[in-house]
Each structure stands twice: as structure tokens, then as C-alpha cells.
């Protein structure tokens, strides 16, 4: 923790600016000079790398960084997050603010109920690039590098000249601190404009306010979309969004359990690169090579360490510091050649099928929902978990409204067809619970969606296109290190292992969707069968009456024909075929919404609680206990874990695990002093 | 216009009302109303070699109401029957398309149309023709006036005397219904009837007054001859005992046109009885003609896949089994080329009139 050493920072920057010499130990002076220039240079010249390409994206990035920080901090402190995002339009030079769609200046305020920040850490956190707690540990979190919020502050400074305003309070008994800070871009040090104690209505939490140049537009890749997607993947968050148009949107919390705390792990030997190995050899506190291997890596036991040394033809007692050049290279090769257990996966906390299901159900109106969490897998020594979800269809109300609204008004002319849904599916992508909104087509997720053979599941798909239909495809990758294609974290790199896992998850979702669609089709055709006869009887009777020159007791003929029709379609038996009395087809982790009601593990939504409400709620809590256990417990088979719908009132008592877990933890963990984005 | 009928309810109308009776009786007995419709396909036609015509077989398909797959068709059939009986009562004739429009509406309480396009209603009219053993003319449904006639022929149409020798080169447009009660043949002094597939060749012959020189009736149906043209040829053949020659393109479709004129069609096999002309002769264009008349290879057209497969079907038809025909079709297949009548213009604009037909007639070079 604490400050990143200058050397490390240079290393980090070297990734994006190749001009910088890497780990130049000798040229200390030169290195220091270059660093001072680089902070502002790097940012002003390369702001697109950090997501500030254009005003619209910049607005989104600012919100994103602030929200990511708020959630990371709250979760780490064991607090159920409550976040308020406010966007306000600012008029230039005190003029009346223009309408939101025309505005170019915005004030972004993000308030959380997190642990707060201790006073002296506030300025560096918000006004010093590459300062943070998340960069040099292998632990799943939203932010990683310690650039994000400071970069947002710097963007504000660049475009409006206004400092970042922060209010933070670590508890009801502590005072709230108000700061106004900016970055001294030459020194990469905070400049404090204002620092005072103030009265704040919140007992605990942090509030960041940025005034920036931006553009507010709805639709794709907008702030609105981002927050909606945050709500989907984080159903434990209570989110309030005040739009620049003065509207207030509330995303309620549907899960009252925090996701399990991901553990911090040591790097897995397969995942490190040669340069990093060299650095680790240099920095280690271990006295022998074998000891270094066993203590600084995960999954390397003393016997394995011995084996590596044997393979590398190096003495296990050699001093790590003395290994470089050819010896280091031999060691690196030996590591790759040795069989080492896959890294532990308790460092990752998946969202969980329940939570995904709840998130989708809450935010997206549809008929069918399902979610799959894959067992952990490994790419380049980094453990990861893929989760996928699907929301499909229109709600019965919507569908009915659509048909009723258009149909009678415009009968079809020859050659016309009723619009079947030719819209394409929407893919929503997440990395460590953060929505990815840009560069969709470069993302492994998107490619996996394209490669999945949706036709097998009854969904139309043209060659090389997204599947068609009213559908939202959800994909989440959780990992200690998500491989992004660029610094601005917009797309997941296309590793075979990752793509394969995504496809497996999507295929399972697809299979369940297929089962649902077949059932719906069956129900529809039965319904149609009945309808058809009713409809046609009317026509036939009328035509017969005309043929008979009007001398026909129409009602009698109609009744007779209807009686035959009923007999032929099996009357009450049809209800059974319609599946009115069966559960959601034995599908695990799925919700089916029909005109009759909701089946499956649906959460209770505050405004309109369904009939199955109470029962479903207890089911939720019970299952959360289960899901809260470390993700590592054999999920392979667990993915098909059958969760029968609970329809009657017979919900078993809450598991003790669920009750005990989070509150206890929340008390133990002190307010976290440092929090960093990116 | 149709003329007034003597009786109040025609036989046909009674047959149509029978469809309603069928529904009512079935409903009384709690049975599924069922129409037995003779099947109109190759599998259900027989070639009566003795009479030289294609006859409809005995196989029928049941069209029942309470069957999801057939319900709509059944309902549509009843609607068409109703529309047809309306025609009978009003004593009007109409077209297939008007029947389609007359019966099309949105069903009560739904957004489904009774018919979505004409392809749905046309076959139902044919179904009713066969099922009720009523001719299309009797059902008062007419086709387009798609044929022309010119020649030493005098007709009586709705009281108007039509002398087909005095109608210039345009001739008389053959109505779709040419039954004796609508059209009477007053006089015909021709020696034969020449039925030409294409209007362009008919125009050529008419313009050149070929009919005057060779004393014949020139008929065309602009492609597959409609019922009116076929029926008129048949009447001339029957009532005036004159031969009928058919002049078509040299391709499988031309062969089939000839066979329809001669033996009747598969689809309307039930009408062969009054339409077919078993003694009609195929005068050209034969696959032997390019050789015989020195047509260069480059005015031929390569047979496409469809042509080839159609020709291979024809070779198997029972009414194409005569040796001359087998040779004819196989010759075309082996040459791999087809020829249009128009290709004769390669030699001379009036080659058809001046050389080709005169020589054919003189040599009696035709296929039976």
C-alpha cells in the first residue's frame, strides 16, 4: 500500500508510452525528469486512452470512474452500497442553463454511503495519478490502476478549470471534511484549494463533484445505459440517478446480501512474464530460490519448488537476487514446463446466477430469464469465471398491447406481413461487474455471441450477425486481471480459453431458452387450434346461411359445430398441454413470465409484487446463503443445480450462513482508508 | 354478358347449395363436415389410349373442417362456393381475381384475412369444379380474353354477327366462354385450323394473309392456350370435321402445349372430355427442323437445367410414348438446344409464311 514507487509508475506508464525506458535503474535523474513531464503530457496527449475521446464519452467516463470507486470501497468495507448520481447542466458565465441535449457543461456528483476516506488521504486519492490501493495486488475489483478518478479530475481541470470537490466522512462521530483539489500536473502532486470541516447530512460516505465539459445524449453508450447496466449486474446496490433533465430514476436493491469478499492471491507462476519474474527475484524477501518460489507464488508447494529448481538446473539454495541472465531464463522455462495446480479461485467473486437473474428481471421486461455461472477457468495463470444470462421476449402485457393496438386498425393488404421482430439481440458486457459500453465488436464476448449457433435454440441468426429477436444477452467476466484490449478498458481481449468459456455459458443459456421457446410454441399452437375453429365456424356458418338463401337457423348450426370443435380439441385436457400447471420446465436459474403469472426464482419488486411474491422472496434469501460460499466449491456440476420453483408457502427456514455472514464482517472491517479507481 | 336463364334455380346453383347442406347434415350428426375432392395430379390421371385423352382417376382427398391443417381451406372453400352461388343468382360472369376480392375480408374479432392472396382462392375454384362436376363456364367464371382468331369463320356473339375474315389483321378476340349458348358458329369454310403458340407468329401469318392463301382458321392463345381457344378449336374440329395443326416453339414447354391441346392437361383432366382434340397434329417446330431447314446452330438456345428436367419428365408421360415422339424429344436432349419460332426470321422475315409452313403442309411433315 501507500505510494507507488517511482520505478513502478514508470513501468506502468511504459505500457502505453514506449518512448519511456523501462525500469531504468541507472538513470535516476533522467527518469525523475521524464516522469514529471509525462503526467501531464501523457494525459493531454493521450486522453482518448483513458476514455476521454469526446465530450459524450468523457461525461460517461467521469460517472463511471466515480461509481466504480464508490462501489469498490463500499463492498470492501462490507457495506451495502447506496449510490446517488446527479448530473446537472451548467450555464456558461452564469447564464440560464440550456436544455440538457444542447448543454456542453455539466456538474457530475456521485455520493455513496461507503466507509469514507481519512482526511490526509483525500487529496492524493483524487489529485494524484497512479495512486491507489488496487494496482499491486491480485484481487478482483472494478478499478485496477489508480488512474481513473484523478484522470477525471484532470479532465475537469483541463476543460473547465474547476477543482474537484470532495466531501467525506468516516462515521457519525467523525467530522465531515470538505476539499477542493487539483493536480499539479508537473509534479503529479495534489494542490489543495480549500480544506475545511463542514456539516453534512450523511453519517458516512463520500461525495465527489466534478465540473466538466461534456455532452448528454441518450441511447447507446450513454450515462443512462451505463447506470441501467450497473443496476443489472449489481442488484445489491441501491442506485438513484437524477438525470440532467430533472428526472429521478430509482434502481431498487433486490438482493440484500453483499457479494462474497474476493480474497487477495499471489500471482500464479504461469501468469507472469519474464520481466516480472526478474523484478520479483530482485524484490523478494526470500533467502533461497526454493523459498522464494514457494512463498511468493500461489500453488507452488516446497516439493514443486524443488522440482522447478531441478528442471532449471539451479540450486534451491541459490540467492534469488543473484539469479539473472541465462539462469533466470532457464528458471522461467522450467516454471512453464512444470505441472502446477490451477490458481485458487476464491480471489474471484462471481455475481451468481440468482443475482444476475434478479438484475435482469428487475431492469428488462421480458418473458424468459436465465443465468449461468461457469466453474472457474484459467488463462495465462489468471483465474477467471464467466457468467452469462439471457432475457428474452416481451411481457405478456406488451405483447397483448402491441397486437391489440395495431391489429384491427390496419387489416393486412396483399403481400404485406405483420412485422415480426427483426431487431437484433442486444449484448451487454461486463468485466468485474463494470459495464463495457464501447468497442463491442472487438470484444471476445461479442465474438462468442456471434459464434454461438443460436439457430439450434430456435432463434434466427444471419451469417456473421447477432441473433435476431427481442433478446438481451448478458456476459460477465470476473477475474483478478481482466485482459483488456486497451487502457481505456472497453473490450476483453480474445483469448481462446476465455472465448471458449463464454461460448459454453451462452450455449447453456441457449439450451434453456430453446426449451422455453418450444413450450411457448406448443402453447401457442394449442391456443391457435382452439381459436382457429371458433374463427372459422363463424365464417362457415355465415357462408352456409347465404348459400341457403338466409333460410337457416344460424345459432343452431353454430352451436353444433362448436360442440364438435370442443370435442376435437380435447377441452380441459388442453390446459394441461398448455403447461398451466407445471413449473418452469425444470430449468435451473430461470424465470418465466406469462399472462398467468411468474414462475421460477423471481425477486419481489417493490411496486408490483407478484402472487408468488412471498414464497419467492424466501427462496431468494435461502439461496443467497448458498451462493455466498466461495465460488470455488465444485461448480462444474453445480451449474446444473436444480432449483425448483417454490410455489406453495413451504419455504424452509433461512440458512444460518446467510444470517451470520455479512453483518459480522461489516463490523470487523474498519473504514477503508484508501480507494482508487481504474 | 350472360343471358337470362329460364329456370329460377340452375343445376349448378343446386350443386353449390349442396356444400352448405353437407355442412348442415354433418353438424346434425355431430360429424366432421368433409368434402371429397378428386385429386388433380399426375398420380391420379389415366391416359385413355383408345380415346386418346387424359382422364381423371377415381382417387379423392378428404377435406375436413376440424383438422388444423385443413380447417382454413375448408372454410375458404365454403366461402368460394357462396360467392359462386351469388354469381348464379345474379346471373353474372366474373374473373378468378374478382372471386378472390369478393371473398376476402378480415375475420370477425381477429386480424386474420380469409385469403391472403389469389393463389389461395384459384385452386379452390378448380376443386369445386371437379367436386361438383361443374364446368368453369357453368360456374360463370371466365378467364382473360387471351386468344385471337382470324379466318373464313362467321360467329354469332350475343346477337352480333362476327365475320372473322373481315376483321383486318387484329382478328377477333376469343372470349373465355365459347359454349354454343354464348357463341354460335354460323359458317366455317376453312380446310384446317392452325393453332399458333405465340402471338408474334400469329401476327406474322395474319399480316401475310396466310389464312386466305391456304384457307385456314388462324388461332393463338398467347402461350398456353386458354380454355376459350381450346374449346373453339375443338368445336371447329368436331362440328366442321377439319384437322387441327399446332405450331409451337421447339422446347419442352411447346411440346406440352401441344399435348394439352391434344390429350388435355393433368390439372384439368376432368375437362379433357370437351377440350381435348385427340387428332390434333404437331406441325412444328420439330427438333429435326433445324437440320431440314438449315437453321444455323447459333440461333439455338442452350437448354437450361429446368428445360432438361422437364423434357425428361415428358419422355415418361404415357401419351408421349409413340416412337416419333420419343425420337423427337431425345433428339432435342442430345442436341442440347432449343429453338424459338422467331428464330426462323434469321433466314427471312417471311420465311414462316413463304417457305416453312407451305413445305410442311405439302410434305405432310407432322407428328401425331
PDB file of N, CA, C and O in Angstrom, chain A residues 11 26 42 53 108 206 234 247 256 300 343 356 401 420 474 486 500 511 538 545 556 575 590 594 601 620 635 639 666:
ATOM      1  N   UNK A  11       7.106   1.937 -14.908  1.00  0.00           N
ATOM      2  CA  UNK A  11       6.766   0.680 -15.560  1.00  0.00           C
ATOM      3  C   UNK A  11       5.348   0.733 -16.101  1.00  0.00           C
ATOM      4  O   UNK A  11       5.073   0.350 -17.232  1.00  0.00           O
ATOM      5  N   UNK A  26      19.673   2.862 -13.640  1.00  0.00           N
ATOM      6  CA  UNK A  26      20.865   3.685 -13.645  1.00  0.00           C
ATOM      7  C   UNK A  26      20.539   5.166 -13.774  1.00  0.00           C
ATOM      8  O   UNK A  26      21.073   6.001 -13.065  1.00  0.00           O
ATOM      9  N   UNK A  42       1.285  12.876 -20.887  1.00  0.00           N
ATOM     10  CA  UNK A  42       0.583  11.617 -21.112  1.00  0.00           C
ATOM     11  C   UNK A  42      -0.913  11.856 -21.187  1.00  0.00           C
ATOM     12  O   UNK A  42      -1.593  11.391 -22.069  1.00  0.00           O
ATOM     13  N   UNK A  53     -12.189  10.598 -25.129  1.00  0.00           N
ATOM     14  CA  UNK A  53     -12.035  10.938 -26.546  1.00  0.00           C
ATOM     15  C   UNK A  53     -12.894  12.120 -26.958  1.00  0.00           C
ATOM     16  O   UNK A  53     -12.472  12.996 -27.671  1.00  0.00           O
ATOM     17  N   UNK A 108     -21.105  16.777 -12.337  1.00  0.00           N
ATOM     18  CA  UNK A 108     -21.341  15.380 -12.002  1.00  0.00           C
ATOM     19  C   UNK A 108     -21.123  15.206 -10.515  1.00  0.00           C
ATOM     20  O   UNK A 108     -20.055  15.528 -10.004  1.00  0.00           O
ATOM     21  N   UNK A 206     -18.904   9.292   0.968  1.00  0.00           N
ATOM     22  CA  UNK A 206     -18.046  10.195   0.218  1.00  0.00           C
ATOM     23  C   UNK A 206     -18.851  10.793  -0.914  1.00  0.00           C
ATOM     24  O   UNK A 206     -19.713  10.116  -1.487  1.00  0.00           O
ATOM     25  N   UNK A 234     -25.428  -5.480 -10.532  1.00  0.00           N
ATOM     26  CA  UNK A 234     -25.206  -5.249  -9.106  1.00  0.00           C
ATOM     27  C   UNK A 234     -26.534  -5.081  -8.374  1.00  0.00           C
ATOM     28  O   UNK A 234     -26.842  -4.011  -7.863  1.00  0.00           O
ATOM     29  N   UNK A 247     -35.193  14.404 -14.168  1.00  0.00           N
ATOM     30  CA  UNK A 247     -35.941  13.198 -13.846  1.00  0.00           C
ATOM     31  C   UNK A 247     -35.165  12.441 -12.756  1.00  0.00           C
ATOM     32  O   UNK A 247     -33.948  12.534 -12.696  1.00  0.00           O
ATOM     33  N   UNK A 256     -30.203  -8.424  -0.702  1.00  0.00           N
ATOM     34  CA  UNK A 256     -29.710  -7.727   0.481  1.00  0.00           C
ATOM     35  C   UNK A 256     -28.429  -8.346   1.007  1.00  0.00           C
ATOM     36  O   UNK A 256     -28.056  -8.138   2.140  1.00  0.00           O
ATOM     37  N   UNK A 300       2.525 -23.079  -5.455  1.00  0.00           N
ATOM     38  CA  UNK A 300       3.850 -23.683  -5.523  1.00  0.00           C
ATOM     39  C   UNK A 300       4.212 -24.170  -4.126  1.00  0.00           C
ATOM     40  O   UNK A 300       4.495 -23.381  -3.232  1.00  0.00           O
ATOM     41  N   UNK A 343      -4.654 -21.903 -10.368  1.00  0.00           N
ATOM     42  CA  UNK A 343      -4.705 -20.984  -9.232  1.00  0.00           C
ATOM     43  C   UNK A 343      -6.024 -21.114  -8.471  1.00  0.00           C
ATOM     44  O   UNK A 343      -7.021 -21.552  -9.027  1.00  0.00           O
ATOM     45  N   UNK A 356     -27.811 -12.370 -11.035  1.00  0.00           N
ATOM     46  CA  UNK A 356     -27.943 -11.983 -12.441  1.00  0.00           C
ATOM     47  C   UNK A 356     -29.408 -12.026 -12.831  1.00  0.00           C
ATOM     48  O   UNK A 356     -29.951 -11.112 -13.456  1.00  0.00           O
ATOM     49  N   UNK A 401     -50.663  -5.666 -25.828  1.00  0.00           N
ATOM     50  CA  UNK A 401     -50.881  -4.270 -26.205  1.00  0.00           C
ATOM     51  C   UNK A 401     -50.509  -4.058 -27.670  1.00  0.00           C
ATOM     52  O   UNK A 401     -51.217  -3.394 -28.415  1.00  0.00           O
ATOM     53  N   UNK A 420     -42.602  -9.120 -37.843  1.00  0.00           N
ATOM     54  CA  UNK A 420     -42.082  -9.962 -36.780  1.00  0.00           C
ATOM     55  C   UNK A 420     -40.822  -9.277 -36.308  1.00  0.00           C
ATOM     56  O   UNK A 420     -40.254  -8.465 -37.006  1.00  0.00           O
ATOM     57  N   UNK A 474     -26.438 -11.241 -21.715  1.00  0.00           N
ATOM     58  CA  UNK A 474     -25.605 -10.696 -20.648  1.00  0.00           C
ATOM     59  C   UNK A 474     -24.355 -11.557 -20.524  1.00  0.00           C
ATOM     60  O   UNK A 474     -24.462 -12.776 -20.457  1.00  0.00           O
ATOM     61  N   UNK A 486      -7.318  -2.475 -24.526  1.00  0.00           N
ATOM     62  CA  UNK A 486      -6.655  -1.175 -24.456  1.00  0.00           C
ATOM     63  C   UNK A 486      -6.764  -0.620 -23.054  1.00  0.00           C
ATOM     64  O   UNK A 486      -7.493  -1.143 -22.213  1.00  0.00           O
ATOM     65  N   UNK A 500     -13.862 -19.673 -25.192  1.00  0.00           N
ATOM     66  CA  UNK A 500     -14.472 -20.999 -25.047  1.00  0.00           C
ATOM     67  C   UNK A 500     -15.438 -21.010 -23.856  1.00  0.00           C
ATOM     68  O   UNK A 500     -16.560 -21.507 -23.954  1.00  0.00           O
ATOM     69  N   UNK A 511     -29.700 -23.330 -24.596  1.00  0.00           N
ATOM     70  CA  UNK A 511     -30.461 -24.575 -24.441  1.00  0.00           C
ATOM     71  C   UNK A 511     -31.718 -24.324 -23.622  1.00  0.00           C
ATOM     72  O   UNK A 511     -32.803 -24.775 -23.962  1.00  0.00           O
ATOM     73  N   UNK A 538     -67.538 -19.300 -37.423  1.00  0.00           N
ATOM     74  CA  UNK A 538     -68.284 -18.077 -37.702  1.00  0.00           C
ATOM     75  C   UNK A 538     -68.443 -17.869 -39.219  1.00  0.00           C
ATOM     76  O   UNK A 538     -69.535 -17.654 -39.735  1.00  0.00           O
ATOM     77  N   UNK A 545     -75.372 -19.889 -44.443  1.00  0.00           N
ATOM     78  CA  UNK A 545     -76.661 -19.193 -44.363  1.00  0.00           C
ATOM     79  C   UNK A 545     -76.950 -18.465 -45.673  1.00  0.00           C
ATOM     80  O   UNK A 545     -78.071 -18.470 -46.171  1.00  0.00           O
ATOM     81  N   UNK A 556     -78.150 -22.393 -34.246  1.00  0.00           N
ATOM     82  CA  UNK A 556     -78.187 -23.836 -34.025  1.00  0.00           C
ATOM     83  C   UNK A 556     -76.961 -24.491 -34.668  1.00  0.00           C
ATOM     84  O   UNK A 556     -76.246 -25.256 -34.023  1.00  0.00           O
ATOM     85  N   UNK A 575     -55.562 -27.562 -21.351  1.00  0.00           N
ATOM     86  CA  UNK A 575     -54.929 -26.766 -20.305  1.00  0.00           C
ATOM     87  C   UNK A 575     -53.648 -27.425 -19.825  1.00  0.00           C
ATOM     88  O   UNK A 575     -52.658 -26.774 -19.542  1.00  0.00           O
ATOM     89  N   UNK A 590     -33.963 -19.956 -13.772  1.00  0.00           N
ATOM     90  CA  UNK A 590     -34.716 -19.312 -14.837  1.00  0.00           C
ATOM     91  C   UNK A 590     -36.010 -18.734 -14.293  1.00  0.00           C
ATOM     92  O   UNK A 590     -36.535 -19.190 -13.279  1.00  0.00           O
ATOM     93  N   UNK A 594     -45.553 -15.266 -17.699  1.00  0.00           N
ATOM     94  CA  UNK A 594     -46.674 -15.460 -18.615  1.00  0.00           C
ATOM     95  C   UNK A 594     -47.825 -14.590 -18.144  1.00  0.00           C
ATOM     96  O   UNK A 594     -47.747 -13.970 -17.087  1.00  0.00           O
ATOM     97  N   UNK A 601     -37.558 -18.257  -9.989  1.00  0.00           N
ATOM     98  CA  UNK A 601     -36.932 -17.609  -8.855  1.00  0.00           C
ATOM     99  C   UNK A 601     -37.010 -16.096  -8.982  1.00  0.00           C
ATOM    100  O   UNK A 601     -35.991 -15.422  -8.917  1.00  0.00           O
ATOM    101  N   UNK A 620     -35.192 -16.671  -2.372  1.00  0.00           N
ATOM    102  CA  UNK A 620     -34.042 -15.852  -2.714  1.00  0.00           C
ATOM    103  C   UNK A 620     -33.048 -15.837  -1.580  1.00  0.00           C
ATOM    104  O   UNK A 620     -31.879 -16.136  -1.749  1.00  0.00           O
ATOM    105  N   UNK A 635     -18.229 -26.154  -8.882  1.00  0.00           N
ATOM    106  CA  UNK A 635     -19.348 -25.571  -9.613  1.00  0.00           C
ATOM    107  C   UNK A 635     -19.601 -26.322 -10.895  1.00  0.00           C
ATOM    108  O   UNK A 635     -20.580 -26.096 -11.565  1.00  0.00           O
ATOM    109  N   UNK A 639     -23.453 -26.028 -11.744  1.00  0.00           N
ATOM    110  CA  UNK A 639     -24.107 -25.148 -12.708  1.00  0.00           C
ATOM    111  C   UNK A 639     -25.478 -25.679 -13.091  1.00  0.00           C
ATOM    112  O   UNK A 639     -26.351 -24.931 -13.480  1.00  0.00           O
ATOM    113  N   UNK A 666     -19.047  -6.856   8.354  1.00  0.00           N
ATOM    114  CA  UNK A 666     -19.169  -5.408   8.218  1.00  0.00           C
ATOM    115  C   UNK A 666     -18.612  -4.701   9.443  1.00  0.00           C
ATOM    116  O   UNK A 666     -18.047  -3.622   9.336  1.00  0.00           O
TER     117      UNK A 666
END
